[in-house]
Coordinates of C-alpha atoms and ligand atoms in Angstrom, one line a residue:
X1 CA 104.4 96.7 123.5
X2 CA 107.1 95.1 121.4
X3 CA 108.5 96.5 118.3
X4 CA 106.0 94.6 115.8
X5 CA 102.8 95.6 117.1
X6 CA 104.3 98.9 117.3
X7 CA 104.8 99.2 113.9
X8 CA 101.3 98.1 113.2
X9 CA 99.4 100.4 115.2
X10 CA 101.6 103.7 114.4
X11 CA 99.9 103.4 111.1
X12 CA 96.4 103.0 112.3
X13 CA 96.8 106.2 115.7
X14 CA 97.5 108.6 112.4
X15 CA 94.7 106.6 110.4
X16 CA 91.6 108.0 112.5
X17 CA 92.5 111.5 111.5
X18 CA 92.9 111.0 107.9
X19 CA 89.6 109.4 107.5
X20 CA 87.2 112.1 108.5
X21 CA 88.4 114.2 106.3
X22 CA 87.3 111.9 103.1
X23 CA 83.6 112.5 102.3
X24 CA 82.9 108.6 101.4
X25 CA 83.6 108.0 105.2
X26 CA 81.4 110.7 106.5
X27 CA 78.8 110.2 109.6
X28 CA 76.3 108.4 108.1
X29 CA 78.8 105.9 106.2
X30 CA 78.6 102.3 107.9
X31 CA 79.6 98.9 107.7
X32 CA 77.1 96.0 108.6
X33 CA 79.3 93.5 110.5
X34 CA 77.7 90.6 112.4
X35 CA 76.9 92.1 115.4
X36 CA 75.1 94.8 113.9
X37 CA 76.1 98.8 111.8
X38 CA 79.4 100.0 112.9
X39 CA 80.3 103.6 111.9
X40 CA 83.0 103.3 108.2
X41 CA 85.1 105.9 110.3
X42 CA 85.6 103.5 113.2
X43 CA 86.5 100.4 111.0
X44 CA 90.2 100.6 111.3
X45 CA 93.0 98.3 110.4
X46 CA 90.7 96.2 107.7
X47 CA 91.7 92.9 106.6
X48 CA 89.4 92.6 103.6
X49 CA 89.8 88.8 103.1
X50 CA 90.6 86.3 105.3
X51 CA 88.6 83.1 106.3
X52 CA 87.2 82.1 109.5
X53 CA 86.0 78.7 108.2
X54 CA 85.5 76.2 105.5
X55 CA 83.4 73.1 104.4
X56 CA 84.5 71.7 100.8
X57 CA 82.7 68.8 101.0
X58 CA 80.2 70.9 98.5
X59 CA 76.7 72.5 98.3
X60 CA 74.5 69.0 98.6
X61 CA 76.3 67.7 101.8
X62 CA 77.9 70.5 103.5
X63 CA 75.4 71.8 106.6
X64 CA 75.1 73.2 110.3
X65 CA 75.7 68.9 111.7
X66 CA 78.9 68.8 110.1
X67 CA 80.6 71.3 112.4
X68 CA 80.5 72.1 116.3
X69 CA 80.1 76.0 117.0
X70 CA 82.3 75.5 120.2
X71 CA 85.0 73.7 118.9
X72 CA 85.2 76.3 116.4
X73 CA 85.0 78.9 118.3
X74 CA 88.1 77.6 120.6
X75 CA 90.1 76.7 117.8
X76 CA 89.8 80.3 115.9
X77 CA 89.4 82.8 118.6
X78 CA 93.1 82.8 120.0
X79 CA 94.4 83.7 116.0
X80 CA 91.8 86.3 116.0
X81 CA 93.2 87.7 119.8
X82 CA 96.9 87.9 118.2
X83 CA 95.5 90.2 115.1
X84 CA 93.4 92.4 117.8
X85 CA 97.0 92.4 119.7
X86 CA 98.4 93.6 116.5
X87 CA 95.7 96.1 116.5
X88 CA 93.6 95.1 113.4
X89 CA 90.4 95.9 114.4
X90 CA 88.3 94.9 111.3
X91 CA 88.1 91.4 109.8
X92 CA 85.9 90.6 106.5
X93 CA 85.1 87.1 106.2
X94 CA 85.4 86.0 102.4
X95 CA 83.9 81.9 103.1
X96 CA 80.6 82.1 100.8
X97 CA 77.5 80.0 101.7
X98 CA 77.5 76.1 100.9
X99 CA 81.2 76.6 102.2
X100 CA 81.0 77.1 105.6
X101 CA 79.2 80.4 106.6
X102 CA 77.8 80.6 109.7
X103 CA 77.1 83.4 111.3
X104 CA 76.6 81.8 114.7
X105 CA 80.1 81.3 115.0
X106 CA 81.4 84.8 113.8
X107 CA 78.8 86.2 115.9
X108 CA 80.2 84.3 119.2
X109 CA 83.7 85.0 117.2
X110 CA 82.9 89.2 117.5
X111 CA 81.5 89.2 121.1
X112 CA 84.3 87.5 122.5
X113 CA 87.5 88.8 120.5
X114 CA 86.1 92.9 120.2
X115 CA 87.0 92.8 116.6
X116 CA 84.3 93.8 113.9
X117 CA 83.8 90.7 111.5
X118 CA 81.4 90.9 108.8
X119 CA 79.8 87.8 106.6
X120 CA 78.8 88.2 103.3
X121 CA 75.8 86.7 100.9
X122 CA 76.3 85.2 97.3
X123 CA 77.0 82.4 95.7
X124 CA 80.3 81.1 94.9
X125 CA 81.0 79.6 91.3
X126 CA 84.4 79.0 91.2
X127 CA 86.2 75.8 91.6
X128 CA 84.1 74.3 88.8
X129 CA 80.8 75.4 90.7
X130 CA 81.6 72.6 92.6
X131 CA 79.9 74.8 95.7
X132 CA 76.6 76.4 93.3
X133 CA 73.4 75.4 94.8
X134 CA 70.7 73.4 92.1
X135 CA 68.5 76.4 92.2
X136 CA 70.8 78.8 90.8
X137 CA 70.6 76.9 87.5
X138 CA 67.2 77.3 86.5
X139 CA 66.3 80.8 88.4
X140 CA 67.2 84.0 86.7
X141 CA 70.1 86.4 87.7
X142 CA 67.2 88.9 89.1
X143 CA 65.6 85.3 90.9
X144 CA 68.6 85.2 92.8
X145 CA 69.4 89.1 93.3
X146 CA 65.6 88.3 95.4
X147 CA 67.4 85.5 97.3
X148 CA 70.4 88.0 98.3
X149 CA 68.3 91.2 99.1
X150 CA 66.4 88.9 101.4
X151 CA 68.8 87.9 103.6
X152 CA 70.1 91.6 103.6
X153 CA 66.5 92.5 104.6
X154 CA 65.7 89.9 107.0
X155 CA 69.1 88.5 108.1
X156 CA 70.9 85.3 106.9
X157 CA 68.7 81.7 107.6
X158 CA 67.8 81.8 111.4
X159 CA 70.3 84.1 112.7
X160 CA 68.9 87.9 111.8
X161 CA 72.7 88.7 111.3
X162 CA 72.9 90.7 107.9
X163 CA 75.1 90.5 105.4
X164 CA 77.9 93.1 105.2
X165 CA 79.2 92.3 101.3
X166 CA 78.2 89.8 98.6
X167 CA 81.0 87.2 98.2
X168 CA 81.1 85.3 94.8
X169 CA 83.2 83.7 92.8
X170 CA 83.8 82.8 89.0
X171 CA 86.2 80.2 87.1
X172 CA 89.2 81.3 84.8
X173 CA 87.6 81.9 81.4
X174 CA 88.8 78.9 79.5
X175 CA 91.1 78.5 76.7
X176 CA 89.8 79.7 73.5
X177 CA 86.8 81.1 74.8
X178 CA 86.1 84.8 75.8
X179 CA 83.2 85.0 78.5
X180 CA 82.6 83.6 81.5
X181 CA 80.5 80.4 81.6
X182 CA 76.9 80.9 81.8
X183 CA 76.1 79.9 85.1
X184 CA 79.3 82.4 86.6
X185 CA 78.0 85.4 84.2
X186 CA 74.5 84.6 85.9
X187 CA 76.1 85.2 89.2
X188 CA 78.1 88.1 88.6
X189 CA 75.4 89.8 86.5
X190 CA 72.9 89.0 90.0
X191 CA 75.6 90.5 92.2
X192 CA 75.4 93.3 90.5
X193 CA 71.4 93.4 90.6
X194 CA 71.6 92.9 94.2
X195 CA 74.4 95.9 94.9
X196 CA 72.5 98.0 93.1
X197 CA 68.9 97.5 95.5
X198 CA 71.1 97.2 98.7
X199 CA 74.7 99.6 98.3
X200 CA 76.8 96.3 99.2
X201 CA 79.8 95.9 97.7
X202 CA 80.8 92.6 95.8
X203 CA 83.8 90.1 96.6
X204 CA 84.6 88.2 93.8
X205 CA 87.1 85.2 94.1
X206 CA 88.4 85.3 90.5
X207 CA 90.4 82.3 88.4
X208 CA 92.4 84.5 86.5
X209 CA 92.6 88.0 85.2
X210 CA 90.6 87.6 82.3
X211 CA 87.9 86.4 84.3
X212 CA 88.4 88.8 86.7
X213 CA 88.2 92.0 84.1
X214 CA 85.5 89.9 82.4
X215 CA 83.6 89.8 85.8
X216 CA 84.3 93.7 86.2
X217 CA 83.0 94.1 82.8
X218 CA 78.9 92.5 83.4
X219 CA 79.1 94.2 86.3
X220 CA 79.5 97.3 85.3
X221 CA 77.0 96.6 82.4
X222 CA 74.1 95.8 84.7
X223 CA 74.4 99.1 85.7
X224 CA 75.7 98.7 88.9
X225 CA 78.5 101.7 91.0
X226 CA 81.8 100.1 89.8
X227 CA 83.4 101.5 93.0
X228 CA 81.1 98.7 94.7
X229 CA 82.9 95.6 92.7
X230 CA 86.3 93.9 94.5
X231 CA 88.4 91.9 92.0
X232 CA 89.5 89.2 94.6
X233 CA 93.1 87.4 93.8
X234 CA 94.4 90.2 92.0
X235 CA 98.1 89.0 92.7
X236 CA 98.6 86.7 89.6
X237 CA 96.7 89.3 87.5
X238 CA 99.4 91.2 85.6
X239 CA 99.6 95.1 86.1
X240 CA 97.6 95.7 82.8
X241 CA 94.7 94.1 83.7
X242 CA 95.0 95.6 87.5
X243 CA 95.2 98.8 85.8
X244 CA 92.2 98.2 83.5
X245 CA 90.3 96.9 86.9
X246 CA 91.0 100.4 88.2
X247 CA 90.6 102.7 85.5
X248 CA 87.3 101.4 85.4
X249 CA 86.4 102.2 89.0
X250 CA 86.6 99.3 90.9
X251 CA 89.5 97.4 93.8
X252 CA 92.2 95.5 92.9
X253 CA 92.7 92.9 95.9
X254 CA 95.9 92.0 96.8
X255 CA 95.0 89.3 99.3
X256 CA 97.4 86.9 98.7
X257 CA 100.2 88.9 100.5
X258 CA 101.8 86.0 102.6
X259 CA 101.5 83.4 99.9
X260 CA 103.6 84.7 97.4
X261 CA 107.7 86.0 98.0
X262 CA 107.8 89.3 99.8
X263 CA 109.6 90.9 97.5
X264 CA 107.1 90.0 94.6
X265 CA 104.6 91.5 96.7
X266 CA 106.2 94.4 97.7
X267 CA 106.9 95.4 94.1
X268 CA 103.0 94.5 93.2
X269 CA 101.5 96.9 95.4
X270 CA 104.6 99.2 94.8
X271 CA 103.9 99.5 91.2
X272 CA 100.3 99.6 91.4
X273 CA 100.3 102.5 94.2
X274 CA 102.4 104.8 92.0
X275 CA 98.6 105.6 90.2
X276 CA 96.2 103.9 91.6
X277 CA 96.6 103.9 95.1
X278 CA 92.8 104.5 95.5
X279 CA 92.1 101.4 94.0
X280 CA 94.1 98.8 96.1
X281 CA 93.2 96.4 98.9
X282 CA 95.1 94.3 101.1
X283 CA 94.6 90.6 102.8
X284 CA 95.6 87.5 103.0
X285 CA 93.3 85.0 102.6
X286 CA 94.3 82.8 105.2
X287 CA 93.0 80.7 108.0
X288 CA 90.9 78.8 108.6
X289 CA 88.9 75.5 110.6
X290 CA 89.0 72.9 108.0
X291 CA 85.9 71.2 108.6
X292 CA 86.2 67.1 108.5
X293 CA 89.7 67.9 109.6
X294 CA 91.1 66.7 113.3
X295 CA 90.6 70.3 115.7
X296 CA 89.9 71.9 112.1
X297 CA 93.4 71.0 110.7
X298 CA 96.8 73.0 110.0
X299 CA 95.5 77.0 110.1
X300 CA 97.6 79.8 108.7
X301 CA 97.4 82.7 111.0
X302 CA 96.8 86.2 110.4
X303 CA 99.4 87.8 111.6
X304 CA 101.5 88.2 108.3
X305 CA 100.6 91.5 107.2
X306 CA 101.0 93.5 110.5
X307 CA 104.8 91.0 111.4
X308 CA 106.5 91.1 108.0
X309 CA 104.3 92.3 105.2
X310 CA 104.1 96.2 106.3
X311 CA 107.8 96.7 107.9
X312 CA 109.1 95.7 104.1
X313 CA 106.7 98.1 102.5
X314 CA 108.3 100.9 104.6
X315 CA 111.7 99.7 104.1
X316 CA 111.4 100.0 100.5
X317 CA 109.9 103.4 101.4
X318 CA 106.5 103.4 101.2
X319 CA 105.0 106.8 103.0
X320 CA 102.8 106.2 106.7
X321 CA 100.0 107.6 104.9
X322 CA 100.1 105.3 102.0
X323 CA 99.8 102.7 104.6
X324 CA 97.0 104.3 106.6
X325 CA 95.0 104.6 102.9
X326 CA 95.6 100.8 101.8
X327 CA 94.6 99.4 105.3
X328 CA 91.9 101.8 107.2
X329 CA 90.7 104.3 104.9
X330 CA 90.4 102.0 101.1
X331 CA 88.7 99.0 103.2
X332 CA 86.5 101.7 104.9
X333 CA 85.6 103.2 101.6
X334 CA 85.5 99.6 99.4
X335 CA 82.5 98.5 102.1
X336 CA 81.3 101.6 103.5
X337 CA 77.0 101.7 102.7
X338 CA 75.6 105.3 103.0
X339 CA 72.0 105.0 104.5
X340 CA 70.8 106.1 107.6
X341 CA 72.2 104.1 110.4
Ligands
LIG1 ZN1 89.3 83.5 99.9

């Protein structure tokens, strides 16, 4: 065992004591990942947002012929070994539908790596809602809650994998205006529908803070558990708005850690972890198979967080138990659905 996967796994040995004791986590907590429930308490080292695949060809073209399940497979599976190596043993695909979902591949991804992946059910209206399907358009926010809580119920198109979060996404609120766009509020407002009749929680990819507090904001106001809403891309946000995220209940995502300095990061999550350390989650948003690309393209790896990312957090004298909290037991706690298993 070399030094660097030593430091990664200290964190997550003194991890599976601490999380018992939190009563979110208890015996009937569970994650849905691809492969079916999985116990919130055996979860682990949780990266919250990475990407196993995308399509951005967009929502009228993208489809199962454009990609080879295989090839995908053989590209991805290595980067996903050297994580497991690393010892993460949890991996939340963020890639929405009409980007590149497909749960075939994370399903043969799971089986063969050992690592818990979940997939996720929404739609995604950012980048100009280049990647929103027609329907969503002329259907109602509660229309497409229905779509949602179907594929919850009966699995996602022909697969019967189950989502285990609802990924969406909403543009930055342009200048001079002070909501979201309709069609993004429609989304939101539906996530929050569909969180409320199933316990997931939501992803949302965000263009900016104000759309992220916006976002928060309808969520909260369709009634649904603001503990249960992610604000995604939380690094460019600003510490008021990440505080005002929190204070209201729900998770500031750092998962950009890898694409911004270091030391800027370091001092994000140190200065956000002095009160809200409840409220913080960690990724990087990397990968992934670019499909249309030659062998799916350049791909960032994963390894970041575990090689460089956590050593500098403990240099700058963040505790072993802060770390254990931001990357087993908040993840566990962010996604964790309390029925029956
Ligand atoms: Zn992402």
């Amino acid at each position: 065992m070399n030094r660097r996967t030593f430091l990664c796994k200290t964190g997550l040995l003194a991890a599976a004591s601490a999380i018992g004791t939190h009563g979110v986590s208890g015996p009937k907590s569970y994650v849905q990942t691809v492969l079916g429930p999985v116990a919130a308490s055996s979860l682990g080292f949780t990266l919250v947002h990475e990407h196993i695949m995308c399509d951005f060809i967009g929502a009228d073209q993208t489809g199962r012929q454009r990609w080879d399940v295989e090839a995908v497979v053989k590209r991805m599976l290595p980067l996903l070994i050297q994580i497991k190596d690393r010892g993460v043993k949890s991996f939340f695909d963020c890639t929405p539908a009409f980007i590149g979902r497909d749960p075939r591949v994370l399903k043969r991804l799971a089986e063969a790596s050992g690592i818990h992946i979940a997939t996720n059910t929404g739609y995604y209206g950012g980048a100009d809602d280049k990647f929103v399907p027609k329907q969503a358009y002329s259907e109602t926010a509660s229309q497409l809650a229905d779509r949602w809580v179907r594929e919850w119920e009966e699995g996602i198109e022909d697969t019967g994998v189950k989502p285990g979060f609802i990924k969406i996404g909403v543009d930055e609120i342009k200048k001079d205006a002070v909501a979201l766009s309709p069609i993004d509020d429609k989304i939101v407002r539906a996530s929050a529908q569909a969180s409320r009749r199933t316990g997931l929680a939501v992803t949302c990819h965000t263009g900016g803070g104000a759309a992220g507090l916006r976002a928060t904001k309808s969520f909260i106001e369709e009634k649904a558990n603001p503990a249960r809403f992610i604000v995604a891309h939380s690094d460019g946000h600003g510490l008021p708005i990440n505080q005002q995220v929190a204070e209201l209940g729900s998770w500031v995502s750092f998962d950009g850690i890898s694409r911004r300095p270091l030391d800027e990061h370091v001092r994000l999550v140190g200065e956000m972890t002095k009160r809200h350390a409840d409220h913080v989650l960690l990724s990087q948003d990397n990968g992934w198979y670019s499909v249309g690309q030659e062998d799916g393209g350049e791909i960032r790896d994963y390894n970041y967080i575990c090689d460089v990312f956590l050593p500098a957090l403990r240099k700058a004298g963040s505790s072993e138990a802060l770390i254990q909290k931001l990357t087993v037991q908040n993840p566990a706690n962010a996604f964790a659905l309390q029925r029956d298993l």
